[in-house]
XYZ file of N, CA and C in Angstrom:
381
model
N -16.851 14.185 1.633
C -15.854 13.580 0.759
C -16.277 12.140 0.480
N -16.350 11.761 -0.780
C -16.764 10.405 -1.096
C -15.619 9.415 -0.847
N -15.967 8.137 -0.861
C -14.997 7.097 -0.523
C -13.854 7.021 -1.525
N -14.139 7.278 -2.796
C -13.074 7.207 -3.795
C -12.025 8.279 -3.543
N -12.462 9.484 -3.248
C -11.500 10.568 -2.972
C -10.696 10.275 -1.703
N -11.345 9.744 -0.707
C -10.642 9.379 0.519
C -9.623 8.273 0.239
N -10.024 7.290 -0.566
C -9.113 6.220 -0.950
C -7.923 6.737 -1.735
N -8.174 7.659 -2.665
C -7.091 8.248 -3.453
C -6.126 8.988 -2.539
N -6.653 9.762 -1.607
C -5.786 10.483 -0.667
C -4.945 9.542 0.166
N -5.550 8.443 0.592
C -4.827 7.453 1.384
C -3.714 6.810 0.561
N -4.004 6.483 -0.699
C -2.989 5.886 -1.565
C -1.845 6.868 -1.815
N -2.159 8.126 -2.042
C -1.111 9.128 -2.253
C -0.218 9.227 -1.017
N -0.823 9.235 0.164
C -0.032 9.272 1.402
C 0.871 8.058 1.538
N 0.331 6.874 1.229
C 1.120 5.639 1.299
C 2.263 5.688 0.288
N 1.983 6.152 -0.933
C 3.022 6.240 -1.957
C 4.149 7.167 -1.546
N 3.802 8.320 -1.005
C 4.831 9.272 -0.577
C 5.671 8.672 0.541
N 5.010 8.109 1.548
C 5.741 7.520 2.672
C 6.630 6.369 2.220
N 6.094 5.498 1.362
C 6.865 4.350 0.881
C 8.057 4.793 0.038
N 7.855 5.797 -0.808
C 8.946 6.284 -1.656
C 10.055 6.905 -0.819
N 9.690 7.743 0.138
C 10.692 8.365 1.006
C 11.438 7.302 1.811
N 10.698 6.356 2.386
C 11.348 5.299 3.174
C 12.275 4.459 2.304
N 11.848 4.158 1.082
C 12.688 3.376 0.182
C 13.968 4.094 -0.191
N 13.883 5.393 -0.400
C 15.073 6.162 -0.764
C 16.010 6.386 0.418
N 15.452 6.563 1.596
C 16.269 6.891 2.768
C 16.849 5.660 3.447
N 16.052 4.580 3.586
C 16.478 3.472 4.435
C 16.718 2.149 3.727
N 16.557 2.080 2.436
C 16.684 0.780 1.777
C 18.119 0.260 1.846
N 18.240 -1.029 2.167
C 19.559 -1.655 2.277
C 20.017 -2.251 0.958
N 19.143 -2.331 -0.026
C 19.460 -3.016 -1.267
C 19.034 -2.156 -2.462
N 19.976 -1.853 -3.350
C 19.688 -0.983 -4.492
C 18.667 -1.605 -5.447
N 18.724 -2.921 -5.629
C 17.779 -3.583 -6.521
C 16.357 -3.470 -5.989
N 16.177 -3.740 -4.683
C 14.842 -3.614 -4.089
C 14.348 -2.180 -4.135
N 15.241 -1.220 -3.962
C 14.849 0.183 -4.048
C 14.340 0.494 -5.447
N 15.060 0.035 -6.467
C 14.639 0.270 -7.849
C 13.300 -0.370 -8.155
N 13.115 -1.601 -7.699
C 11.837 -2.298 -7.915
C 10.714 -1.558 -7.200
N 10.964 -1.164 -5.953
C 9.955 -0.430 -5.186
C 9.580 0.884 -5.839
N 10.577 1.622 -6.327
C 10.290 2.892 -6.984
C 9.510 2.684 -8.281
N 9.818 1.616 -9.004
C 9.074 1.324 -10.237
C 7.614 1.009 -9.923
N 7.381 0.184 -8.892
C 6.006 -0.130 -8.511
C 5.268 1.115 -8.031
N 5.953 1.963 -7.274
C 5.324 3.193 -6.802
C 4.988 4.116 -7.975
N 5.848 4.165 -8.985
C 5.572 4.999 -10.155
C 4.335 4.493 -10.907
N 4.230 3.181 -11.072
C 3.052 2.604 -11.728
C 1.790 2.914 -10.921
N 1.891 2.785 -9.614
C 0.738 3.086 -8.759
C 0.362 4.565 -8.855
N 1.347 5.444 -8.909
C 1.070 6.876 -9.013
C 0.333 7.181 -10.322
N 0.768 6.564 -11.417
C 0.085 6.768 -12.698
C -1.349 6.252 -12.611
N -1.533 5.087 -11.992
C -2.880 4.533 -11.834
C -3.766 5.457 -11.011
N -3.211 6.042 -9.959
C -3.983 6.953 -9.112
C -4.388 8.192 -9.910
N -3.479 8.722 -10.715
C -3.811 9.887 -11.542
C -4.932 9.538 -12.522
N -4.818 8.368 -13.159
C -5.877 7.943 -14.080
C -7.205 7.760 -13.350
N -7.153 7.182 -12.158
C -8.366 6.994 -11.359
C -8.996 8.332 -11.027
N -8.182 9.290 -10.612
C -8.708 10.606 -10.251
C -9.320 11.310 -11.463
N -8.696 11.155 -12.637
C -9.192 11.819 -13.841
C -10.448 11.160 -14.405
N -10.569 9.849 -14.229
C -11.701 9.123 -14.825
C -12.869 8.963 -13.865
N -12.738 9.444 -12.674
C -13.864 9.421 -11.748
C -14.254 8.057 -11.246
N -13.318 7.185 -11.006
C -13.619 5.913 -10.371
C -13.639 4.708 -11.284
N -13.566 4.902 -12.593
C -13.629 3.753 -13.497
C -12.365 2.905 -13.473
N -11.254 3.421 -12.971
C -10.005 2.667 -12.911
C -9.709 2.193 -11.482
N -10.730 2.147 -10.655
C -10.515 1.812 -9.241
C -9.965 0.402 -9.058
N -10.309 -0.526 -9.938
C -9.814 -1.898 -9.794
C -8.290 -1.948 -9.866
N -7.695 -1.165 -10.752
C -6.239 -1.171 -10.894
C -5.562 -0.682 -9.619
N -6.064 0.387 -9.060
C -5.463 0.938 -7.844
C -5.747 0.023 -6.652
N -6.953 -0.526 -6.578
C -7.267 -1.457 -5.484
C -6.387 -2.702 -5.579
N -6.096 -3.151 -6.788
C -5.200 -4.299 -6.965
C -3.791 -3.995 -6.496
N -3.301 -2.815 -6.823
C -1.978 -2.405 -6.344
C -1.966 -2.357 -4.820
N -2.998 -1.777 -4.235
C -3.074 -1.682 -2.773
C -3.133 -3.061 -2.132
N -3.829 -4.001 -2.757
C -3.893 -5.365 -2.220
C -2.512 -6.007 -2.231
N -1.769 -5.808 -3.305
C -0.394 -6.316 -3.355
C 0.492 -5.650 -2.328
N 0.322 -4.358 -2.172
C 1.082 -3.594 -1.187
C 0.753 -4.077 0.228
N -0.535 -4.315 0.479
C -0.972 -4.860 1.766
C -0.277 -6.201 2.029
N -0.284 -7.075 1.023
C 0.360 -8.381 1.169
C 1.843 -8.281 1.449
N 2.529 -7.371 0.770
C 3.963 -7.171 0.985
C 4.242 -6.788 2.442
N 3.475 -5.861 2.971
C 3.729 -5.405 4.336
C 3.288 -6.430 5.383
N 2.295 -7.244 5.073
C 1.938 -8.346 5.968
C 3.074 -9.370 5.995
N 3.660 -9.649 4.834
C 4.835 -10.537 4.793
C 5.959 -9.939 5.644
N 6.142 -8.631 5.554
C 7.157 -7.957 6.370
C 6.894 -8.082 7.858
N 5.641 -7.921 8.251
C 5.298 -8.081 9.670
C 5.580 -9.505 10.137
N 5.196 -10.488 9.314
C 5.446 -11.881 9.670
C 6.925 -12.195 9.765
N 7.695 -11.618 8.865
C 9.155 -11.805 8.889
C 9.748 -11.218 10.166
N 9.352 -9.999 10.490
C 9.893 -9.339 11.684
C 9.430 -10.017 12.967
N 8.223 -10.582 12.938
C 7.696 -11.270 14.125
C 8.264 -12.680 14.266
N 8.930 -13.180 13.231
C 9.491 -14.519 13.289
C 8.496 -15.622 12.970
N 7.352 -15.275 12.372
C 6.346 -16.282 12.027
C 6.797 -17.105 10.836
N 7.571 -16.495 9.943
C 8.121 -17.190 8.786
C 9.411 -16.509 8.384
N 10.162 -17.167 7.537
C 11.428 -16.623 7.062
C 11.393 -16.568 5.540
N 11.616 -15.385 5.009
C 11.621 -15.206 3.564
C 13.016 -14.905 3.034
N 13.923 -14.546 3.935
C 15.256 -14.132 3.515
C 15.313 -12.668 3.100
N 14.199 -11.964 3.260
C 14.134 -10.551 2.881
C 14.107 -9.628 4.090
N 14.600 -10.103 5.223
C 14.510 -9.294 6.440
C 15.128 -7.912 6.269
N 16.196 -7.785 5.494
C 16.815 -6.475 5.285
C 15.871 -5.525 4.546
N 14.997 -6.074 3.701
C 14.059 -5.234 2.954
C 12.972 -4.659 3.848
N 12.721 -5.293 4.980
C 11.632 -4.853 5.851
C 12.097 -3.993 7.015
N 13.407 -3.871 7.211
C 13.919 -3.029 8.288
C 13.919 -1.571 7.846
N 13.410 -0.727 8.693
C 13.349 0.703 8.415
C 14.260 1.402 9.412
N 15.280 2.043 8.910
C 16.195 2.774 9.772
C 17.004 1.885 10.696
N 17.026 0.597 10.452
C 17.826 -0.303 11.267
C 17.235 -0.628 12.628
N 16.064 -0.097 12.954
C 15.455 -0.343 14.258
C 14.282 -1.299 14.171
N 14.248 -2.285 15.047
C 13.199 -3.300 15.017
C 11.830 -2.704 15.327
N 11.715 -1.938 16.420
C 10.410 -1.395 16.807
C 9.858 -0.450 15.747
N 10.711 0.418 15.215
C 10.270 1.353 14.178
C 9.815 0.581 12.944
N 10.529 -0.487 12.618
C 10.183 -1.301 11.446
C 8.830 -1.973 11.610
N 8.557 -2.501 12.791
C 7.276 -3.159 13.042
C 6.135 -2.145 12.927
N 6.314 -0.984 13.522
C 5.283 0.055 13.450
C 5.073 0.489 11.994
N 6.160 0.697 11.273
C 6.070 1.102 9.869
C 5.308 0.069 9.053
N 5.666 -1.206 9.195
C 4.999 -2.262 8.430
C 3.512 -2.337 8.800
N 3.211 -2.205 10.081
C 1.814 -2.274 10.525
C 0.999 -1.098 9.991
N 1.560 0.101 10.044
C 0.849 1.293 9.570
C 0.592 1.200 8.071
N 1.602 0.814 7.307
C 1.411 0.742 5.869
C 0.489 -0.398 5.461
N 0.548 -1.523 6.149
C -0.379 -2.620 5.855
C -1.818 -2.185 6.137
N -2.030 -1.507 7.258
C -3.367 -1.039 7.615
C -3.877 -0.004 6.617
N -3.022 0.952 6.255
C -3.426 1.987 5.300
C -3.785 1.370 3.944
N -2.982 0.417 3.484
C -3.263 -0.225 2.198
C -4.555 -1.039 2.271
N -4.793 -1.699 3.394
C -6.037 -2.453 3.567
C -7.252 -1.550 3.515
N -7.190 -0.408 4.178
C -8.297 0.542 4.128
C -8.469 1.106 2.727
N -7.372 1.353 2.032
C -7.463 1.866 0.667
C -8.176 0.860 -0.240
N -7.863 -0.428 -0.085
C -8.560 -1.457 -0.868
C -10.057 -1.398 -0.577
N -10.398 -1.319 0.695
C -11.804 -1.266 1.092
C -12.509 -0.050 0.478
N -11.849 1.088 0.495
C -12.474 2.309 -0.006
C -12.553 2.358 -1.530
N -11.605 1.730 -2.209
C -11.526 1.864 -3.658
C -12.262 0.784 -4.447
N -12.562 -0.337 -3.815
C -13.260 -1.383 -4.562
C -14.631 -0.884 -4.995
N -14.937 -1.018 -6.267
C -16.252 -0.577 -6.748
C -17.365 -1.392 -6.076
N -18.440 -0.718 -5.745
C -19.576 -1.379 -5.108
C -20.831 -1.118 -5.915
N -21.731 -2.081 -5.866
C -23.045 -1.852 -6.464
C -23.862 -1.027 -5.490
N -24.666 -0.157 -6.030
C -25.538 0.650 -5.164
C -26.523 -0.251 -4.440
N -26.705 -0.017 -3.160
C -27.640 -0.793 -2.363
C -29.056 -0.242 -2.591
N -29.988 -1.144 -2.805
C -31.383 -0.753 -3.002
C -32.110 -0.966 -1.686
N -32.824 0.036 -1.280
C -33.569 -0.038 -0.029
C -34.759 -0.992 -0.180
N -35.035 -1.774 0.875
C -36.129 -2.750 0.856
C -37.467 -2.122 1.242
N -37.484 -0.836 1.524
C -38.732 -0.192 1.949
C -39.585 0.252 0.807
């Protein structure tokens, strides 16, 4: 399996998990709507990426980078490193430990997706 397909699979998994979590545990209707809109845009980008064979990877990698940043902000908020006033947006199911694990897993998955989806130049052997 090539890296692009693995990245696409990872993004699809993140999108499904994020969408379900947003619908089930979100404390704020506005944030839920915004999250669902972003997930819909990402889903369309992933479909385009899959159909075009990697030429749209920058769009999906950009979404994943933003997603990574959002969940890192969530981890920092839950850890008390900074205060954004969005603590309710980062709580999953009302439990602190579950929320920390959720934010860490999604941040890690999005980071790996960025790594896998960024276009690379072919390496030329020096031999």
